[in-house]
XYZ file of C-alpha atoms in Angstrom:
690
model
C 15.358 28.655 -10.218
C 11.737 28.658 -10.200
C 9.876 30.936 -7.539
C 6.679 29.048 -7.013
C 5.623 25.657 -7.804
C 1.961 24.018 -7.898
C 1.571 20.339 -6.803
C -1.251 18.869 -9.205
C -1.893 16.351 -6.722
C -3.269 15.193 -2.880
C -2.177 13.274 -0.153
C 1.228 12.162 0.901
C 2.945 12.633 -2.752
C 1.733 16.449 -2.593
C 3.179 16.980 1.114
C 6.528 15.064 -0.036
C 6.878 17.317 -3.260
C 6.213 20.510 -0.816
C 8.875 19.401 1.722
C 11.296 19.195 -1.222
C 10.485 22.648 -2.509
C 10.370 24.612 0.942
C 13.710 23.138 1.362
C 15.070 24.626 -1.843
C 13.211 27.902 -0.815
C 10.351 27.593 -3.550
C 6.849 28.749 -2.573
C 4.289 26.404 -2.568
C 0.886 26.125 -4.316
C -2.112 23.122 -3.566
C -4.984 22.650 -5.303
C -8.148 20.576 -3.588
C -11.496 18.881 -3.842
C -14.223 19.704 -1.382
C -13.422 16.601 0.109
C -9.814 17.942 0.548
C -10.334 21.172 1.766
C -8.660 20.653 5.414
C -6.279 17.780 4.427
C -2.679 18.434 5.296
C -1.205 19.206 2.037
C -3.666 22.159 1.723
C -2.626 23.379 5.503
C 1.309 22.724 4.455
C 1.360 24.906 1.108
C 2.088 28.644 1.198
C -1.339 28.847 -1.170
C -4.275 27.175 -2.103
C -6.623 26.947 -4.727
C -10.200 24.856 -4.634
C -10.796 22.833 -8.098
C -14.394 21.615 -7.460
C -16.270 18.551 -5.852
C -14.691 15.385 -4.364
C -14.947 13.011 -7.346
C -11.281 13.311 -9.045
C -13.112 13.945 -12.670
C -14.561 17.076 -11.596
C -11.667 18.343 -9.411
C -7.943 16.695 -9.732
C -8.326 15.602 -13.100
C -9.489 18.745 -14.931
C -6.233 20.505 -16.295
C -7.919 23.619 -17.233
C -8.788 24.364 -13.642
C -5.102 23.881 -12.891
C -3.764 25.700 -15.223
C -6.183 28.548 -14.077
C -4.846 28.041 -10.710
C -1.304 28.345 -11.309
C -1.947 31.656 -13.552
C -4.152 33.049 -10.735
C -1.286 32.236 -8.361
C 1.764 33.150 -10.189
C 2.999 29.720 -10.297
C 6.104 29.367 -12.618
C 6.236 25.792 -12.670
C 3.726 22.340 -11.765
C 4.771 19.355 -10.434
C 2.072 16.561 -11.398
C 2.890 14.166 -8.436
C 2.288 10.662 -9.274
C 0.701 12.060 -12.422
C -2.892 12.298 -11.042
C -3.702 14.101 -14.621
C -4.746 11.163 -17.186
C -3.898 13.352 -20.177
C -0.525 14.218 -19.450
C 0.650 14.895 -22.592
C -1.589 17.331 -23.459
C -1.248 19.002 -20.087
C 2.497 19.076 -20.572
C 2.039 20.786 -24.171
C -0.471 23.376 -22.331
C 1.807 24.190 -19.522
C 4.470 24.971 -22.387
C 1.880 27.271 -24.257
C 1.306 28.892 -21.051
C 4.701 29.833 -20.075
C 4.623 27.386 -17.152
C 7.685 24.508 -16.566
C 6.034 21.376 -16.350
C 8.257 19.100 -13.992
C 8.225 15.912 -15.674
C 9.250 14.456 -19.378
C 8.805 16.298 -22.339
C 5.048 15.676 -24.120
C 6.630 13.421 -26.805
C 8.059 10.902 -24.256
C 4.712 11.106 -22.333
C 3.043 10.137 -25.466
C 5.405 7.739 -26.823
C 5.535 5.716 -23.271
C 1.802 6.366 -22.138
C 0.505 3.977 -24.764
C 1.442 0.366 -23.739
C 1.023 -0.987 -26.950
C 3.152 1.607 -28.725
C 5.773 1.478 -26.029
C 6.124 -2.059 -26.502
C 6.971 -1.554 -30.447
C 9.127 1.459 -29.446
C 11.005 -0.844 -26.765
C 11.440 -3.887 -29.186
C 12.689 -1.314 -31.716
C 15.273 0.064 -29.180
C 16.558 -3.513 -28.569
C 14.773 -3.941 -25.471
C 13.588 -7.927 -24.333
C 9.546 -7.520 -24.819
C 6.710 -10.026 -23.920
C 5.461 -12.344 -26.212
C 1.876 -10.752 -27.397
C -0.769 -9.267 -29.606
C -0.418 -5.428 -29.869
C -3.202 -4.710 -32.381
C -7.043 -3.610 -31.989
C -8.906 -6.393 -30.276
C -12.398 -6.054 -31.577
C -14.576 -7.880 -29.270
C -14.571 -10.642 -26.609
C -14.442 -13.451 -29.206
C -11.607 -11.636 -30.772
C -9.864 -11.541 -27.769
C -10.774 -15.487 -26.976
C -9.503 -16.344 -30.596
C -5.925 -13.817 -29.548
C -5.378 -15.591 -26.157
C -5.760 -19.323 -27.486
C -3.342 -18.363 -30.138
C -0.705 -17.002 -27.564
C -1.447 -20.011 -24.953
C -2.580 -19.632 -21.556
C -2.274 -18.121 -18.950
C -2.707 -14.963 -20.477
C -2.720 -11.019 -19.296
C -5.383 -8.764 -20.296
C -4.135 -4.881 -19.703
C -5.938 -1.552 -20.620
C -3.640 0.191 -23.047
C -3.676 3.192 -20.898
C -3.843 1.627 -17.019
C -1.493 1.523 -14.497
C -1.674 0.987 -10.742
C -2.897 -2.248 -10.908
C -6.243 -1.034 -12.498
C -7.697 -2.603 -15.802
C -5.469 -5.916 -15.756
C -7.317 -9.516 -15.652
C -5.375 -12.733 -15.453
C -6.874 -15.355 -17.694
C -6.276 -19.025 -17.110
C -9.312 -20.236 -19.423
C -11.317 -19.243 -22.232
C -14.107 -18.790 -19.725
C -11.724 -16.110 -17.874
C -11.200 -14.201 -20.791
C -15.208 -14.086 -21.468
C -16.009 -12.908 -17.878
C -13.186 -10.281 -17.481
C -12.767 -8.655 -21.070
C -15.362 -6.340 -20.954
C -14.650 -5.641 -17.665
C -11.065 -4.904 -18.324
C -12.491 -2.309 -21.309
C -14.596 -0.435 -18.315
C -12.182 -0.370 -16.028
C -9.795 1.282 -18.352
C -12.450 3.606 -19.392
C -13.533 4.564 -16.338
C -10.072 5.148 -15.035
C -8.057 6.549 -17.840
C -10.295 7.251 -20.727
C -9.477 4.505 -22.900
C -10.940 1.256 -23.424
C -8.193 -0.236 -25.740
C -6.857 -3.739 -24.401
C -4.024 -5.571 -25.216
C -2.872 -9.378 -24.442
C 0.299 -10.687 -23.691
C 1.839 -13.928 -22.337
C 1.840 -14.711 -18.593
C 5.362 -15.140 -17.311
C 4.787 -18.038 -14.839
C 7.220 -17.522 -11.537
C 7.338 -13.888 -12.362
C 9.224 -11.032 -10.628
C 8.563 -7.568 -10.829
C 11.348 -5.452 -10.812
C 11.973 -2.090 -12.453
C 14.740 0.351 -13.067
C 14.537 4.092 -12.175
C 16.016 6.615 -14.339
C 16.767 10.033 -14.434
C 18.085 12.163 -17.160
C 18.333 16.018 -17.819
C 17.714 18.437 -20.778
C 21.683 17.865 -21.710
C 21.460 14.419 -23.256
C 22.414 12.924 -20.009
C 20.737 10.030 -18.241
C 21.652 7.273 -15.784
C 19.911 4.615 -13.703
C 19.735 4.600 -10.146
C 19.759 0.808 -9.708
C 16.499 -1.381 -9.211
C 13.434 -1.866 -7.249
C 12.099 -5.197 -6.534
C 7.874 -4.820 -6.539
C 6.515 -8.489 -6.503
C 4.828 -8.354 -3.323
C 1.245 -7.466 -4.817
C -2.261 -7.973 -4.379
C -4.516 -7.702 -7.561
C -1.516 -6.228 -9.396
C -1.507 -3.559 -6.723
C 1.960 -2.853 -5.472
C 2.280 -3.643 -1.317
C 5.736 -3.964 -0.562
C 8.860 -2.273 -2.323
C 12.732 -2.925 -1.627
C 15.698 -1.791 -3.302
C 17.968 -3.353 -4.441
C 16.425 -6.653 -5.778
C 17.483 -9.663 -3.771
C 17.267 -11.673 -7.162
C 19.321 -9.267 -9.365
C 23.135 -9.711 -9.829
C 25.560 -6.861 -10.672
C 25.487 -8.126 -14.133
C 21.956 -8.485 -14.701
C 21.659 -4.823 -13.044
C 23.856 -3.611 -15.506
C 21.895 -5.196 -18.564
C 18.784 -4.052 -17.345
C 19.865 -0.360 -16.589
C 21.510 -0.341 -20.297
C 18.488 -1.488 -21.664
C 16.089 0.976 -19.766
C 18.631 3.870 -20.759
C 18.693 2.990 -24.343
C 14.653 2.861 -24.397
C 14.675 6.422 -22.728
C 17.120 7.982 -25.281
C 15.145 6.768 -28.061
C 12.060 8.848 -26.990
C 14.188 11.873 -26.010
C 13.465 11.179 -22.562
C 14.476 13.364 -19.438
C 13.301 13.909 -15.524
C 12.267 10.636 -13.718
C 10.925 7.758 -14.961
C 10.564 4.164 -14.462
C 11.120 0.824 -16.826
C 9.108 -1.729 -15.522
C 9.861 -5.577 -15.944
C 8.663 -8.453 -15.588
C 11.443 -11.240 -14.713
C 11.573 -14.944 -14.626
C 12.387 -16.099 -11.064
C 13.009 -19.467 -12.868
C 15.743 -18.428 -14.957
C 19.195 -18.249 -13.278
C 21.072 -17.076 -16.340
C 19.829 -13.411 -15.476
C 18.932 -13.018 -18.857
C 15.038 -14.057 -18.520
C 13.383 -10.247 -18.150
C 11.249 -8.427 -20.351
C 10.004 -4.825 -20.658
C 6.317 -4.017 -19.513
C 6.062 -0.416 -19.383
C 7.511 2.825 -19.008
C 6.248 5.016 -16.345
C 6.709 8.632 -17.155
C 6.514 10.007 -13.778
C 7.475 9.754 -10.110
C 6.757 6.228 -8.473
C 4.968 5.798 -5.338
C 7.789 3.428 -4.396
C 10.538 6.286 -4.829
C 11.730 6.476 -1.565
C 13.652 3.209 -1.614
C 15.559 4.307 -4.268
C 16.158 7.317 -2.298
C 17.398 5.550 0.643
C 19.914 3.438 -0.911
C 21.515 6.385 -3.158
C 21.178 9.266 -0.998
C 19.690 11.283 -3.676
C 16.518 13.490 -3.716
C 14.124 12.397 -6.907
C 11.970 15.159 -6.475
C 14.692 17.887 -6.142
C 16.267 16.120 -9.284
C 13.041 16.593 -11.319
C 12.614 20.197 -10.302
C 16.315 21.054 -11.296
C 16.027 19.106 -14.551
C 12.511 21.358 -15.425
C 14.878 24.312 -14.788
C 17.125 23.262 -17.169
C 20.285 22.351 -14.636
C 22.615 19.504 -16.159
C 22.448 16.210 -13.503
C 25.849 16.689 -12.133
C 27.017 13.212 -11.688
C 27.377 10.017 -14.031
C 26.567 6.721 -13.985
C 29.457 5.449 -12.052
C 29.039 7.922 -9.318
C 25.283 6.347 -8.400
C 25.764 4.738 -5.181
C 24.205 1.555 -3.593
C 24.210 1.807 -0.044
C 22.420 -0.612 2.166
C 19.181 -1.851 1.961
C 15.585 -0.040 2.194
C 11.902 -1.320 2.361
C 8.936 0.315 1.728
C 5.329 -0.829 2.880
C 2.409 0.781 1.866
C -0.211 0.998 4.689
C -3.865 0.843 3.057
C -7.171 1.491 4.083
C -8.444 -1.950 3.327
C -9.316 -4.849 5.865
C -7.105 -7.725 5.185
C -9.297 -9.781 7.542
C -12.620 -9.269 5.214
C -10.642 -10.591 1.799
C -8.942 -6.979 1.547
C -12.026 -5.038 0.850
C -11.535 -1.292 0.970
C -12.568 0.835 3.960
C -13.139 4.119 4.475
C -13.921 6.644 7.284
C -12.629 8.580 10.127
C -8.944 8.494 11.146
C -10.107 8.233 15.129
C -6.622 7.425 16.049
C -3.555 8.019 13.809
C -0.012 7.708 15.418
C 2.625 6.410 13.112
C 6.177 5.566 14.596
C 8.594 8.111 14.973
C 10.517 8.668 12.086
C 14.512 9.085 12.494
C 15.864 12.665 12.860
C 17.016 13.816 9.431
C 20.530 14.053 7.887
C 22.251 15.196 4.851
C 21.027 14.160 1.422
C 23.975 12.393 -0.267
C 25.026 13.206 -3.216
C 23.063 16.570 -3.903
C 24.621 17.940 -0.856
C 21.463 19.783 0.141
C 20.604 20.392 3.576
C 16.907 19.206 5.241
C 15.369 21.251 7.579
C 16.035 19.174 11.241
C 12.292 19.729 12.119
C 11.133 18.087 8.818
C 10.547 14.344 9.418
C 9.521 13.861 5.798
C 12.679 13.406 4.073
C 15.074 10.901 5.722
C 17.867 9.921 3.389
C 19.954 6.762 4.433
C 23.078 7.232 6.442
C 26.251 4.944 6.319
C 25.490 3.149 9.580
C 22.269 2.331 11.811
C 18.820 1.992 11.040
C 16.591 4.623 9.641
C 12.445 5.186 9.818
C 10.663 7.180 7.317
C 6.903 7.837 7.170
C 5.409 9.572 4.013
C 1.847 10.622 4.508
C -0.734 13.300 3.701
C -3.142 12.230 6.466
C -3.727 13.180 10.466
C -5.840 12.467 13.204
C -9.379 13.251 12.715
C -9.172 13.136 8.679
C -11.288 11.353 6.544
C -10.268 8.209 4.648
C -13.037 9.033 1.110
C -13.946 6.444 -1.187
C -12.993 9.232 -4.045
C -9.493 8.423 -3.938
C -7.019 5.839 -3.735
C -7.006 3.974 -0.221
C -3.477 4.327 0.730
C -2.877 6.041 3.956
C 0.950 6.167 4.228
C 4.240 4.689 3.528
C 6.459 3.188 5.920
C 10.191 3.142 4.687
C 13.310 1.707 6.719
C 16.737 1.556 5.841
C 19.501 -0.538 7.136
C 23.084 -1.718 6.223
C 21.433 -5.229 5.203
C 18.201 -6.775 4.084
C 17.695 -8.795 7.197
C 18.090 -5.244 9.492
C 15.630 -3.606 7.404
C 13.051 -6.183 7.565
C 13.699 -6.292 11.439
C 13.308 -2.519 11.282
C 9.844 -2.953 9.627
C 8.247 -5.101 11.990
C 9.322 -3.014 15.233
C 7.755 -0.138 13.387
C 4.539 -1.585 12.366
C 4.382 -2.763 15.960
C 4.403 0.754 17.065
C 2.117 2.334 14.361
C -1.435 3.337 15.886
C -4.219 3.483 13.425
C -7.770 3.415 14.434
C -11.326 3.939 12.479
C -10.907 2.591 8.808
C -9.829 -1.246 8.755
C -6.181 -1.050 7.613
C -3.458 -3.715 6.610
C -0.785 -3.226 9.352
C -1.092 -6.692 10.516
C -0.736 -8.165 6.890
C 2.066 -6.340 6.318
C 3.881 -7.168 9.624
C 2.940 -10.813 8.648
C 4.627 -10.458 5.008
C 7.894 -9.324 6.787
C 7.994 -12.253 9.395
C 7.089 -14.726 6.693
C 10.264 -16.956 5.866
C 9.956 -17.057 2.409
C 9.824 -13.077 2.227
C 12.882 -13.080 4.675
C 14.520 -15.879 2.027
C 14.164 -13.641 -0.959
C 12.006 -16.233 -2.728
C 9.280 -14.075 -4.288
C 7.212 -14.006 -7.338
C 4.316 -11.700 -7.967
C 1.820 -14.435 -7.013
C 3.313 -14.314 -3.483
C 0.393 -13.313 -1.471
C -2.054 -15.647 -3.368
C 0.218 -18.621 -2.654
C 0.652 -17.819 0.647
C -2.411 -16.988 1.571
C -4.749 -18.916 -0.393
C -7.864 -18.900 2.301
C -7.196 -15.469 2.924
C -5.354 -13.518 5.920
C -6.148 -14.315 9.608
C -3.175 -12.858 11.257
C 0.255 -14.104 11.329
C 1.124 -17.160 13.261
C 2.220 -16.775 17.140
C 4.714 -19.544 18.478
C 4.239 -20.769 21.889
C 6.746 -18.293 23.399
C 5.408 -14.950 22.006
C 1.525 -16.389 23.548
C 3.064 -16.898 26.911
C 4.424 -13.263 26.901
C 1.237 -11.821 25.773
C -0.655 -13.867 28.504
C 1.774 -12.486 30.837
C 1.201 -8.967 29.586
C -2.611 -8.964 29.826
C -2.373 -10.489 33.594
C 0.030 -7.606 34.431
C -2.806 -5.194 32.860
C -5.411 -6.675 34.510
C -3.695 -6.425 37.919
C -3.054 -2.679 37.519
C -6.565 -2.436 36.276
C -8.026 -4.185 39.686
C -5.470 -2.353 41.572
C -6.785 1.103 40.647
C -10.529 -0.048 40.808
C -10.114 -1.081 44.306
C -8.464 2.672 45.349
C -11.774 4.406 44.318
C -13.138 6.370 47.304
C -16.451 5.807 48.688
C -16.600 1.669 48.780
C -17.937 0.031 51.260
C -16.140 -2.394 53.198
C -12.293 -3.086 53.501
C -10.039 -2.167 50.399
C -9.234 -5.516 48.715
C -6.030 -6.353 47.461
C -5.977 -7.355 43.519
C -6.026 -10.844 42.519
C -2.728 -12.559 42.168
C -3.454 -15.536 40.289
C -5.195 -15.370 36.804
C -6.506 -17.432 34.003
C -5.558 -16.271 30.752
C -6.895 -17.414 27.565
C -5.518 -16.630 24.247
C -6.342 -18.185 20.956
C -7.983 -20.741 22.933
C -5.325 -21.765 24.879
C -5.414 -21.450 28.716
C -2.188 -20.147 30.820
C -1.991 -19.912 34.512
C -0.574 -17.018 35.614
C 0.870 -15.431 38.599
C 1.385 -11.632 39.196
C 3.636 -10.623 42.413
C 6.027 -8.751 43.301
C 8.893 -11.136 42.645
C 8.254 -10.976 38.906
C 5.299 -12.874 36.522
C 5.149 -16.477 36.262
C 3.504 -18.166 33.662
C 2.420 -21.816 33.632
C 4.846 -22.329 36.498
C 7.634 -20.907 34.645
C 8.976 -17.525 35.513
C 9.648 -15.021 32.762
C 12.417 -12.391 32.966
C 10.403 -9.379 31.722
C 10.556 -5.813 32.060
C 7.226 -3.930 31.517
C 5.053 -1.062 32.836
C 1.017 -0.385 32.452
C -1.015 2.097 33.691
C -4.878 1.688 33.135
C -5.501 4.006 29.909
C -1.942 3.171 28.208
C -2.298 2.564 24.511
C 0.968 0.746 24.132
C 2.890 -1.667 26.223
C 6.805 -2.057 25.474
C 8.241 -5.351 27.003
C 11.919 -6.103 27.255
C 13.897 -9.396 28.460
C 14.062 -13.063 27.759
C 10.783 -13.693 27.932
C 9.958 -12.459 24.677
C 10.768 -15.535 22.989
C 14.076 -14.150 22.115
C 13.380 -10.605 21.342
C 14.706 -8.272 23.443
C 12.244 -5.579 22.550
C 8.180 -6.285 22.079
C 5.608 -3.108 21.349
C 2.054 -4.320 22.113
C -0.975 -2.286 21.254
C -3.363 -2.714 24.075
C -7.157 -1.852 24.352
C -9.797 -2.903 26.638
C -12.070 -5.612 25.374
C -15.148 -7.592 27.277
C -13.410 -9.445 30.096
C -10.123 -8.864 28.837
C -8.013 -7.039 26.356
C -7.236 -6.763 22.570
C -3.388 -7.190 22.410
C -1.848 -6.208 18.854
C 1.627 -7.202 17.626
C 3.788 -9.168 15.509
C 1.047 -9.247 12.812
C -1.842 -10.410 14.390
C -4.697 -9.274 17.318
C -5.237 -11.618 19.815
C -8.781 -10.853 22.018
C -7.343 -12.366 25.358
C -9.828 -13.273 28.087
C -8.355 -12.316 31.509
C -10.274 -13.767 34.699
C -9.066 -14.079 38.191
C -8.352 -17.814 38.565
C -11.017 -18.605 41.430
C -13.837 -17.148 38.610
C -12.697 -19.012 35.394
C -13.884 -22.525 36.282
C -17.550 -20.721 36.012
C -17.200 -19.997 32.528
C -17.594 -23.312 31.313
C -21.607 -22.999 32.464
C -21.977 -20.131 29.903
C -24.141 -20.236 26.948
C -22.393 -19.786 23.627
C -24.332 -17.331 21.548
C -24.860 -18.688 17.528
C -24.116 -16.639 14.951
C -27.451 -16.257 12.465
C -26.798 -17.684 8.993
C -26.637 -15.026 6.362
C -25.559 -17.390 3.352
C -29.202 -16.418 1.895
C -28.354 -12.907 1.770
C -25.971 -11.211 -0.965
C -24.462 -8.605 1.019
C -22.491 -5.730 -0.168
C -18.874 -6.298 1.290
C -17.773 -2.784 1.089
C -19.010 0.747 0.176
C -19.305 1.139 -3.388
C -21.631 1.792 -6.557
C -23.494 -1.091 -7.969
C -22.563 -0.628 -11.503
C -24.371 -4.445 -12.691
C -26.734 -6.683 -11.414
C -26.768 -10.177 -13.365
C -30.143 -11.683 -12.055
C -33.934 -10.819 -11.178
C -36.247 -12.377 -8.904
C -37.075 -15.651 -9.552
C -34.074 -16.698 -11.316
C -32.122 -19.847 -10.512
C -28.347 -19.416 -9.545
C -25.600 -21.968 -8.792
C -23.093 -21.779 -6.424
C -20.008 -19.101 -7.610
C -22.330 -17.625 -10.349
C -21.754 -13.814 -10.869
C -24.461 -12.070 -9.454
C -23.512 -8.525 -9.140
C -20.531 -6.207 -9.712
C -19.558 -3.183 -7.327
C -17.150 -0.736 -8.098
C -15.021 0.647 -5.158
C -12.312 3.116 -5.279
C -12.341 2.744 -9.282
C -11.766 -1.097 -9.150
C -14.842 -3.366 -10.277
C -15.539 -6.361 -7.824
C -17.470 -9.249 -8.861
C -20.056 -10.797 -6.152
C -20.886 -14.253 -6.363
C -23.414 -16.605 -4.934
C -22.138 -18.864 -2.142
C -24.852 -21.533 -2.947
C -27.458 -22.519 -5.402
C -30.998 -21.296 -5.381
C -33.375 -18.973 -6.580
C -33.668 -15.071 -6.035
C -36.480 -14.481 -3.777
C -36.394 -10.745 -4.106
C -33.927 -7.787 -5.169
C -33.296 -4.892 -2.985
C -31.020 -2.824 -4.903
C -31.012 -1.620 -8.295
C -27.975 -0.543 -10.888
C -26.683 3.017 -9.847
C -27.513 2.617 -6.344
C -24.483 3.751 -3.649
C -24.382 1.062 -1.099
C -23.328 0.940 2.028
C -20.977 -1.489 3.473
C -22.977 -4.955 4.859
C -26.329 -3.525 2.951
C -28.459 -6.451 1.473
C -28.559 -6.948 -2.396
C -30.727 -9.711 -2.769
C -32.281 -12.750 -1.085
C -32.240 -16.263 -2.085
C -34.445 -19.116 -1.387
């Protein structure tokens, strides 16, 4: 077995690999950029080596620096994590030449599957179903338009070396192709060093399902069931679960066997994932097609670990050391249900724009206590909350992260902050555990998508399992404005707000040195939540909302950030966690996928608010404002140009994704305040219209 492993990645996956390595008795080496000098993965490692400046191209993507770090520290193997290195094939070969084991598949398999065009040809030859499309070289935008018309709209344009949702554009018309083809090429070149693009038929009502593989160097390869990854935004996965609510045992077997056949055709070993596009309208179970094979560990691997009891990182390390798998296909378990939500630094209330900044508060829900790790039987450190394999009974919570309170979410890297994973015996229980855990997740500083994730978990369509990759676009066509709250929940929140206001008033009256007698805190309150007024009475006998007694048990001390409410007043829930913060004239209460700014006034004062003058927001529609921090890579207009509503005006790149900014209305460009190549701050004015 290896003595020392270098993890050629950052963030949560670096921490994840190190936890398993430490449990196996293997020393660890971290590499880092200047932006990550005090990051958790650096502090967790036994040794660490600086690579260079913050941009990935100057640090984490420099294979020669990583190899040099391995040699200097005496590491005898390298784990690439999620494959941060864009040239993994050449890197794997370089590791072999240097006598350092690469924890991943052989270089030839990486090369075969790393090119989406060639991999589709190989898949077809191996008897795997493939999507109709054009796999040859596309010379120009006009050529792309011709090809798309021949295939039939809608089509998907993809960067050949792409992944992670980058370098992908959906086109419903010739105009979409003309607008998106060059952008797809640029994203592919910027992110992967390859501007080749291929076009394929877009499967309507599609589901994204993938098969997890693990193989050894002795010719054994098995599939570890499937994952459903259909909940996506801009082709970036948001929610994953295992197994899929759509896949039948017969379908699972057919998919798994085709995936294994493809892996065998290229001599594959280590962990890998075969991604499939599945027609949700095809009830025969035969409508699945090969998309690509990811020759690495996937972000969503924890849900597979939870339902199988296998530690995929440990298996990868043992396979790289030449050990056999030790189990066959018929020994692979499918136990219970697991769901993973990706917590991102993005603001769903502002069109999911990327957000950066300091984690002013970071307090994820407490994970469940660790247990024995399933089929491999390896014991986990009881003080380590990172790896929480599934048990036969109960509900489990697992948090995989690589950040800490006070840390910085940088513009240089992926916006994912953490992964929240739950396991339960049933899908319904796993969903309920996610909702409760998201309610208890404290995250302040950058904008985040916790409310949005909770809203998805509560959505009737998600709970029924009727998923497609268009779920978010179809269910939130006008953006996200918070999960809807029913009347019962609003009454509970009104009661909590009034109770907290009573506690605040009681503390205020106890301040020493006040003139006159100490007043008793108000008992009657007027609480306004979501523009609805509630009359709330708080007394020693209990809480009454709109003349109705609520059977609630709760505690609040001024300064608390969480309130836990129990009882029948929680609209059928026995337990409700609410994040609470002081706001002007009341509180901000966050729970069940929405934040509610609640006004709380003594009942005798509330009527006077009708005489307050409402402040009108200024009209900013004449300005093109940068909605996120990023780089202005293209400016399509100049002063004096006439523009139409919806016309592209500029392109801003943020976190390796290009965002087209369009005119809100017809007008003439009065002035331009920025130029191509400028680094823009959020809300910075780019240009002004007359």
